[in-house]
Tab-separated table of C-alpha atoms in Angstrom:
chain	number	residue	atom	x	y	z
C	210	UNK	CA	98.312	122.057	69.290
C	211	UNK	CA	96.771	120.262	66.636
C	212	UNK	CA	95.164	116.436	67.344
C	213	UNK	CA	97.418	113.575	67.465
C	214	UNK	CA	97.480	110.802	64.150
C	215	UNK	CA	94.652	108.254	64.206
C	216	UNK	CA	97.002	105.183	65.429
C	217	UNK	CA	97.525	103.111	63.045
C	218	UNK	CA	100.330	101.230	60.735
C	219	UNK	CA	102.379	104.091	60.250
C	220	UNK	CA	102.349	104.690	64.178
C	221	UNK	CA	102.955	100.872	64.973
C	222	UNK	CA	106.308	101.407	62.326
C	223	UNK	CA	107.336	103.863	64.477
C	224	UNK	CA	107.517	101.944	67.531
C	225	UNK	CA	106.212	101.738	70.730
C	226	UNK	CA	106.999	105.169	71.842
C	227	UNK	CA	105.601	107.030	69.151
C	228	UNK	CA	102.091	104.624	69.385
C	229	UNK	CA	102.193	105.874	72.681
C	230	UNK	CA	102.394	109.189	72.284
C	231	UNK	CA	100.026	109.309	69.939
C	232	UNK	CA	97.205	108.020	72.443
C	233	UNK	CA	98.221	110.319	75.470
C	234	UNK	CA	98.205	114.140	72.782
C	235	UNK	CA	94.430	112.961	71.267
C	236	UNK	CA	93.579	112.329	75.218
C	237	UNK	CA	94.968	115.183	76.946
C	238	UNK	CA	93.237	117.828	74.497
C	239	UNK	CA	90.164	116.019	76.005
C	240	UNK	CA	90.836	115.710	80.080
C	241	UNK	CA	89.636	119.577	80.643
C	242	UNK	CA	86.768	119.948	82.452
C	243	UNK	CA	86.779	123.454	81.019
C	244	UNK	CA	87.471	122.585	77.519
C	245	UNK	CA	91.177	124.424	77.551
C	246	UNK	CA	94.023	121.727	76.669
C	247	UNK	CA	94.908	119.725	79.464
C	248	UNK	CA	98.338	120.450	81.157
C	249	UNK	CA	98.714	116.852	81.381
C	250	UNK	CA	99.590	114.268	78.834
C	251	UNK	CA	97.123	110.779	79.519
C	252	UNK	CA	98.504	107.554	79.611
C	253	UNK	CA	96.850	104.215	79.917
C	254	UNK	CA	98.560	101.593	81.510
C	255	UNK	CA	99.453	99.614	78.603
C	256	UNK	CA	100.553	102.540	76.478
C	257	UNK	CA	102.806	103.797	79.622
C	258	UNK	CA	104.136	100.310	79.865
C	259	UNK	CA	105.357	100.234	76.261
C	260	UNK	CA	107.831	103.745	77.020
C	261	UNK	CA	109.857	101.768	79.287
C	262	UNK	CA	111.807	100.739	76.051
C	263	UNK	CA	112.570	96.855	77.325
C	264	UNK	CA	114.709	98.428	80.065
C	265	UNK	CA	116.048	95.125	82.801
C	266	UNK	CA	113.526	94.640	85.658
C	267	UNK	CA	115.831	94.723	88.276
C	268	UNK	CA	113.690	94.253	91.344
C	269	UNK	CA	113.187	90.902	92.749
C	270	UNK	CA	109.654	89.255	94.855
C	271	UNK	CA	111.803	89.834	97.879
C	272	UNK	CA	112.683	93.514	97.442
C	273	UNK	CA	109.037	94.087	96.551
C	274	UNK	CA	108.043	92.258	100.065
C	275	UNK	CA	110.214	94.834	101.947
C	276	UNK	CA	109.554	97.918	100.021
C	277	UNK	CA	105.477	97.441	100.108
C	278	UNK	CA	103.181	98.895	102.434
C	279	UNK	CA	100.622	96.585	104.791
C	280	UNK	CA	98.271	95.918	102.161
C	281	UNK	CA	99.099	97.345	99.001
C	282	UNK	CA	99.178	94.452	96.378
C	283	UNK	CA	101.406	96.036	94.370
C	284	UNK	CA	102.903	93.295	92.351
C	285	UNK	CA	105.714	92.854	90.141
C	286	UNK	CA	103.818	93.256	86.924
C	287	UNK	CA	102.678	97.003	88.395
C	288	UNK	CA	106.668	97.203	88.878
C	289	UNK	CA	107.621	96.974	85.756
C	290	UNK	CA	104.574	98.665	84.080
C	291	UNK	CA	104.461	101.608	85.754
C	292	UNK	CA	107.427	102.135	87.732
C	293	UNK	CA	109.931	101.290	85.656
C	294	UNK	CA	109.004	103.484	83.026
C	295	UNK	CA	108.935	106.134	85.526
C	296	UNK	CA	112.312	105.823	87.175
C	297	UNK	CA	113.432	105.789	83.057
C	298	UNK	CA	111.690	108.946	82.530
C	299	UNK	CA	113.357	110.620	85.949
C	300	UNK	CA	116.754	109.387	84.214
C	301	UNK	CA	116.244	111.628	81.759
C	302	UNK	CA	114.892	114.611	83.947
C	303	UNK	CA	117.996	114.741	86.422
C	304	UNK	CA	120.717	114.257	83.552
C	305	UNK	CA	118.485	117.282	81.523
C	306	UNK	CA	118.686	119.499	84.485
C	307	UNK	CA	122.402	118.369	85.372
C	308	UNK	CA	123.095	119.549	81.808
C	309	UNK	CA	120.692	122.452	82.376
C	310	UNK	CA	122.683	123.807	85.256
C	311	UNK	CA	126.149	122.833	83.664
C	312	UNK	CA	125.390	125.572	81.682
C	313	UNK	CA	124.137	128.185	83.757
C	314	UNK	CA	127.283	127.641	85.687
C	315	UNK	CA	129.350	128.322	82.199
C	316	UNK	CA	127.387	131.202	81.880
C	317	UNK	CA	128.007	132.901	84.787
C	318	UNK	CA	131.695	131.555	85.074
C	319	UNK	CA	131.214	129.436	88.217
C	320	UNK	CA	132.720	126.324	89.325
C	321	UNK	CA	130.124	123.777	87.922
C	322	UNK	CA	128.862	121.241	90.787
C	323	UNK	CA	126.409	118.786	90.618
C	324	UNK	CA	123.169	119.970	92.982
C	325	UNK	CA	121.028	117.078	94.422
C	326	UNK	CA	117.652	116.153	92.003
C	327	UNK	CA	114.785	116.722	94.675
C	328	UNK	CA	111.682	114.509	93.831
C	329	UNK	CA	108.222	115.431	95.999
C	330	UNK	CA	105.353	112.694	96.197
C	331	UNK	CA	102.354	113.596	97.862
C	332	UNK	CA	98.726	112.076	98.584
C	333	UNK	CA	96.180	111.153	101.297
C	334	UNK	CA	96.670	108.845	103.854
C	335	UNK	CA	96.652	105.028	103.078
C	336	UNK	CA	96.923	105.436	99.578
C	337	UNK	CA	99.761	104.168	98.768
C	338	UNK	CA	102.690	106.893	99.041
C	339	UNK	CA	104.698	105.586	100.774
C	340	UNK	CA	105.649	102.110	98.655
C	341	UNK	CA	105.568	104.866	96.211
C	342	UNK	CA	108.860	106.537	97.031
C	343	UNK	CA	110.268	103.362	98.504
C	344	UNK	CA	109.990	101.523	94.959
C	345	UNK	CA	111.234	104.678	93.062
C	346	UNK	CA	114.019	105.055	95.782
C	347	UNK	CA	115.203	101.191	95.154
C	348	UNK	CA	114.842	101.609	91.537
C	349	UNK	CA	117.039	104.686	91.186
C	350	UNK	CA	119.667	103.163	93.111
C	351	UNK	CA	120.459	100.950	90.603
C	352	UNK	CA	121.078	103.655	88.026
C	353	UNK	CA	124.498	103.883	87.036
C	354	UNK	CA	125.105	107.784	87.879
C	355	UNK	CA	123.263	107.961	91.529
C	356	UNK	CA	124.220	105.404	94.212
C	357	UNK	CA	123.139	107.797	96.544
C	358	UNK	CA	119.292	108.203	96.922
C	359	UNK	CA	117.845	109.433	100.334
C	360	UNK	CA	114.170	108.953	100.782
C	361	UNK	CA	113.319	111.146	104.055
C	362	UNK	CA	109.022	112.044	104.936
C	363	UNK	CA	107.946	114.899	106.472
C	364	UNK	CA	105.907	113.011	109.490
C	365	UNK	CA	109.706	114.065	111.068
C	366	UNK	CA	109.045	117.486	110.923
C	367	UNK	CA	105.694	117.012	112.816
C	368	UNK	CA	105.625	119.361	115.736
C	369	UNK	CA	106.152	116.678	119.163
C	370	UNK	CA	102.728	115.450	120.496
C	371	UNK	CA	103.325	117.722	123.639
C	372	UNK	CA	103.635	120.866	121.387
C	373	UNK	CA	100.900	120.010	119.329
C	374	UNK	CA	98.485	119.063	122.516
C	375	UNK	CA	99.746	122.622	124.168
C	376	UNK	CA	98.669	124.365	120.785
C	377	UNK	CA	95.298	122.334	120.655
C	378	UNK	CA	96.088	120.691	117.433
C	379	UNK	CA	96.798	116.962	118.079
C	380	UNK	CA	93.426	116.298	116.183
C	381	UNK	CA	94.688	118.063	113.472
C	382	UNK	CA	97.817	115.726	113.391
C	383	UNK	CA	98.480	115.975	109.176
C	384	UNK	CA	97.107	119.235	108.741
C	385	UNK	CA	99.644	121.552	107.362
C	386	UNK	CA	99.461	123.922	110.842
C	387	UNK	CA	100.779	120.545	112.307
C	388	UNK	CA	104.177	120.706	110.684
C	389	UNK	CA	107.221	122.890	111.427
C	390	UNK	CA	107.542	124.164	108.161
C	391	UNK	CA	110.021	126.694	109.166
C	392	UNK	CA	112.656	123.067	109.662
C	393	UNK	CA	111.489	121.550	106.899
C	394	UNK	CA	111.830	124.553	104.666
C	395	UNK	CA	115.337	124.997	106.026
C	396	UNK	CA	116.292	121.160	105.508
C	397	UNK	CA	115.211	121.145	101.812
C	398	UNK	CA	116.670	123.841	100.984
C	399	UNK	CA	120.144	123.209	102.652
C	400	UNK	CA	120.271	119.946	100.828
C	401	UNK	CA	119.741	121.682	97.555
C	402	UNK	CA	122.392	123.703	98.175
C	403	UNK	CA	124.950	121.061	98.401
C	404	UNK	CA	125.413	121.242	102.264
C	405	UNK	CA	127.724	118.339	103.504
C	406	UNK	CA	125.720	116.899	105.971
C	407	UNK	CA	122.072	118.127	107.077
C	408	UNK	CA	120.276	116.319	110.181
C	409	UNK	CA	116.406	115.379	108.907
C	410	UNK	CA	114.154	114.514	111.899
C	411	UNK	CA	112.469	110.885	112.188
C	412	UNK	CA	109.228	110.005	113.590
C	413	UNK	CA	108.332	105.969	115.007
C	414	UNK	CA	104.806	105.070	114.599
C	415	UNK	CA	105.233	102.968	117.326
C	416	UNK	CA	104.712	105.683	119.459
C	417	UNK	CA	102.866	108.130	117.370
C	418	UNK	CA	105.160	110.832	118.068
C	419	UNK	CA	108.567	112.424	116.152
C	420	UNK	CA	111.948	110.645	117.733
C	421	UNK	CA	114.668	112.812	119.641
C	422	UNK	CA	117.253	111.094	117.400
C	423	UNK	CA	118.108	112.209	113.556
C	424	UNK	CA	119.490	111.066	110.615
C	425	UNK	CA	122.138	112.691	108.775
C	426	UNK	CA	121.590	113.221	104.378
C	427	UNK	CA	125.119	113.970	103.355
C	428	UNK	CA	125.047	114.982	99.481
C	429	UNK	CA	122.715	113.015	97.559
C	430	UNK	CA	122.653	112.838	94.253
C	431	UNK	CA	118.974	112.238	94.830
C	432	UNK	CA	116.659	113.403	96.980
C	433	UNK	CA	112.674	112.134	97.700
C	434	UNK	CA	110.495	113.831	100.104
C	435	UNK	CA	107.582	112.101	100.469
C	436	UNK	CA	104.303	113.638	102.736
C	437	UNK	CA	101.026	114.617	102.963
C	438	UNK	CA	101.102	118.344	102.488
C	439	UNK	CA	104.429	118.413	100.449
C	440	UNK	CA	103.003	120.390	97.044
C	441	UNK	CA	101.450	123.046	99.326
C	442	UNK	CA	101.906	126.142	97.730
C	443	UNK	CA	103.571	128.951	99.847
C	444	UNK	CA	100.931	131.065	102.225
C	445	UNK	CA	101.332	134.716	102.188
C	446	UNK	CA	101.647	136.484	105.424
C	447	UNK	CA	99.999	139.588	106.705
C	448	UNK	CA	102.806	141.729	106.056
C	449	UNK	CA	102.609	140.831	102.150
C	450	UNK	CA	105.452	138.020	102.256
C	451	UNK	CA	105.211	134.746	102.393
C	452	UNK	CA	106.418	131.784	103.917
C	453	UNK	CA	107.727	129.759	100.971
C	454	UNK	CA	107.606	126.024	100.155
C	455	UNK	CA	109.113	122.869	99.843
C	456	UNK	CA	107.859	122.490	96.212
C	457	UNK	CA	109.656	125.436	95.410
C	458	UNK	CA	112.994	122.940	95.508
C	459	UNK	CA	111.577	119.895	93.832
C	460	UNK	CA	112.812	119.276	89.984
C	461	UNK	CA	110.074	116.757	89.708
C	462	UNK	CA	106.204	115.621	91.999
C	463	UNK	CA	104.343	112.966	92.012
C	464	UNK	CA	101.008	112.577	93.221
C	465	UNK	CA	99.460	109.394	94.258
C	466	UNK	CA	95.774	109.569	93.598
C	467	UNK	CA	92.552	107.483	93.555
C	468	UNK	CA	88.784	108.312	94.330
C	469	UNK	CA	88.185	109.024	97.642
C	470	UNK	CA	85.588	106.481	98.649
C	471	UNK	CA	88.185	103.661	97.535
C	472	UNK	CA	90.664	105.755	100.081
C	473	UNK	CA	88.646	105.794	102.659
C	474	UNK	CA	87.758	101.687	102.294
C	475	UNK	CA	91.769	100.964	101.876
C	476	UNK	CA	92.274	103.418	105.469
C	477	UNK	CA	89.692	101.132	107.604
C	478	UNK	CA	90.814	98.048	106.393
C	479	UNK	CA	94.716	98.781	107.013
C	480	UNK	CA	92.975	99.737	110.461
C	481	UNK	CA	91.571	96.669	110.975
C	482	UNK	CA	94.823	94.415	110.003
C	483	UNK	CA	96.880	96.696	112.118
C	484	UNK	CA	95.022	95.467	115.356
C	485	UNK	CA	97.279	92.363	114.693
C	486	UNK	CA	100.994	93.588	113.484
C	487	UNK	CA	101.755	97.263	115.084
C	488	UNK	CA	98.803	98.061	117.278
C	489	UNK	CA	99.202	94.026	118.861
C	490	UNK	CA	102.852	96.148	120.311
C	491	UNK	CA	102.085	97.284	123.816
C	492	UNK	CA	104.486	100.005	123.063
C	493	UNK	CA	102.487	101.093	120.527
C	494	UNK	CA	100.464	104.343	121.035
C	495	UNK	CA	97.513	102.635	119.683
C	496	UNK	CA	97.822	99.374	121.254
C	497	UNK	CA	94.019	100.239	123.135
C	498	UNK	CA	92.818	99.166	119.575
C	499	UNK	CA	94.097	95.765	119.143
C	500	UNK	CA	91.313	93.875	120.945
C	501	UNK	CA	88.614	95.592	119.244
C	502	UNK	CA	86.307	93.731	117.372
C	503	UNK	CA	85.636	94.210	113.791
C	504	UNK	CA	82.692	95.960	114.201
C	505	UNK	CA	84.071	98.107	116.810
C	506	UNK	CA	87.242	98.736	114.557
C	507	UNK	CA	85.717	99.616	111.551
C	508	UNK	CA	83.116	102.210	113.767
C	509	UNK	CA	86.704	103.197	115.109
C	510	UNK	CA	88.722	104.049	111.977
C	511	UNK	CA	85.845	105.594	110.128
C	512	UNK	CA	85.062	107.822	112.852
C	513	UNK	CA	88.702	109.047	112.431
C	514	UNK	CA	88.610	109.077	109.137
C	515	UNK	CA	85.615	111.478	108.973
C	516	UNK	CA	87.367	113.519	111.504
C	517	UNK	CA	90.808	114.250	110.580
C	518	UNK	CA	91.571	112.712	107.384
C	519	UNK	CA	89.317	112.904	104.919
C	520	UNK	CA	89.053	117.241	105.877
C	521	UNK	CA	92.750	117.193	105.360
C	522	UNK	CA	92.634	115.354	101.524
C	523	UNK	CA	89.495	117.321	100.450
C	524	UNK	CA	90.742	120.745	102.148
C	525	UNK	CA	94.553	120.257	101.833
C	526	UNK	CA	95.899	117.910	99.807
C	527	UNK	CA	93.715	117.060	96.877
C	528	UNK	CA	93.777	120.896	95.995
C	529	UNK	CA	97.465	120.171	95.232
C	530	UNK	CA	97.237	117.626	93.278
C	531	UNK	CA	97.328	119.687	90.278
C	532	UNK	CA	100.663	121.272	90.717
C	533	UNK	CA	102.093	117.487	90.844
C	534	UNK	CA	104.150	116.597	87.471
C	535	UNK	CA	103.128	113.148	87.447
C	536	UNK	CA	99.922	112.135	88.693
C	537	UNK	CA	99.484	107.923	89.120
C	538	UNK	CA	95.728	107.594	89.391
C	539	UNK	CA	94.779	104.049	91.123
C	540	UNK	CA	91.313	101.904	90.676
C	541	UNK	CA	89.404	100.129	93.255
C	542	UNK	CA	91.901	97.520	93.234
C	543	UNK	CA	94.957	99.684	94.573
C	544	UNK	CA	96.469	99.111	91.071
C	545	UNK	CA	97.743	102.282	89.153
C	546	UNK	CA	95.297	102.497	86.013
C	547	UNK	CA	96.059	106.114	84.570
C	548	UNK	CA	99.696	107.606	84.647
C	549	UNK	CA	99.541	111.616	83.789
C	550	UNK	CA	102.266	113.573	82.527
C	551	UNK	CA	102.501	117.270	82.610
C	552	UNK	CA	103.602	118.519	79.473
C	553	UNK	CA	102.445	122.161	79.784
């Protein structure tokens, strides 16, 4: 692939699209540690920004109070710089593949139907995932083809605390042994296939432990799974087969990144603010935490960070990252800085 033009006034002519591209093809032939070309196209913020083609912000200060996470300052400027830009691009990816599979279905004289667009996000704990897939879920509700958008996460598919306790694995509560795969595998894939109506487990963190009730996902014209563990690849079993995966169904992943000291910070201090919102609940299965002190709090949520969470990003989940489509890499600040593209 040969290096992208020097930008310049013949790029700026072209409009903000092609400045931009310009910048991400001379950076990703750059962003290999082993000096192959990158998979992934680089974006800066600003240059990201600009491929959002003055498309309406259609997300108020009061959606983006209900959508964010305790913490996050996401703001409406991030909004519309780097999410907007990415619900436009997803536009494009579900009516591609809807076209895609249009004519596959000519081909081999079926009945065309439309299949539900399956979007993965992944990343560690407490960085930001979550108000990931919410904002993406609001903002592809407003597009004119899919008024239906289910968001469903996988802590639903957790095994129950008693089954987890019985197997010895309620300290490994995250770790990809922790989930019933075997459900979730099965759920995925039934929506994909354009069941009517599939039940999806739900989990309260309340009470730290999956719910007996379920909701039902009847046809969506979009689907996002958000999790930890969610761009796992399959494992393969003794036999020689293997147990498949939930990325195997997903027409587009994102993965929520940032370095992990700045994770680990943003996990103890959602620890400590949580002594006075969900752990203050004395239904809450943590509510033995709310009248720690700060010192005692942060000794608390660093010890389980060390534990449990930071050996299930460095052993599990940052591993994956590199199968993601999208990566949003955040700074310090929470704020996304780098957006990257696969385009290999």
């Amino acid at each position: 692939m040969p290096p992208g033009p020097t930008p310049g006034t013949d790029e700026r002519r072209a409009g903000p699209r092609a400045a931009a591209y310009a910048t991400m093809t001379r950076v990703a032939l750059t962003d290999s540690p082993t000096g192959l070309p990158s998979p992934y196209a680089v974006f800066g913020r600003t240059e990201w920004a600009r491929l959002s083609e003055s498309h309406p912000m259609n997300l108020t200060g009061d959606d983006l109070t209900r959508l964010r996470g305790l913490g996050e300052p996401v703001d409406l400027d991030e909004v519309e710089s780097v999410y907007l830009p990415l619900s436009r691009l997803l536009y494009f990816y579900v009516e591609a593949t809807h076209g895609l599979r249009l004519a596959t279905s000519e081909f081999l004289g079926e009945r065309p139907t439309r299949v539900p667009f399956v979007v993965g996000v992944a990343g560690s704990v407490a960085v930001g995932k979550s108000t990931t897939a919410r904002i993406l879920r609001e903002l592809m509700l407003r597009w004119p083809h899919t008024p239906r958008v289910e968001l469903v996460t996988t802590d639903g598919f957790l095994y129950p605390n008693k089954v987890l306790e019985e197997r010895g694995l309620l300290q490994r509560k995250g770790f990809p042994e922790s989930y019933d795969r075997r459900a979730l595998l099965k759920f995925v894939a039934d929506v994909k296939s354009g069941e009517l109506a599939v039940e999806a487990r739900q989990y309260s963190h309340l009470t730290y432990d999956v719910l007996p009730a379920t909701v039902t996902i009847r046809k969506p014209d979009v689907l996002i799974v958000e999790g930890l563990n969610v761009l796992q690849p399959p494992t393969v079993r003794s036999d020689g087969t293997n147990t498949g995966s939930i990325s195997d169904f997903f027409d587009f992943s994102v993965y929520v990144d940032a370095d992990l000291e700045d994770i680990r910070r943003w996990y103890v201090e959602r620890f400590l603010r949580l002594r006075q919102t969900a752990f203050a609940d004395p239904k809450s299965y943590f509510h033995r935490y709310a009248a720690l002190s700060d010192a005692q709090a942060r000794a608390t949520a660093t010890d389980i960070w060390t534990r449990i969470n930071e050996p299930n990003l460095i052993e599990n989940i940052e591993p994956t990252k590199g199968r993601a489509t999208l990566v949003l890499a955040k700074g310090s600040d929470h704020s996304v800085e780098t957006i990257k593209l696969r385009k290999l």
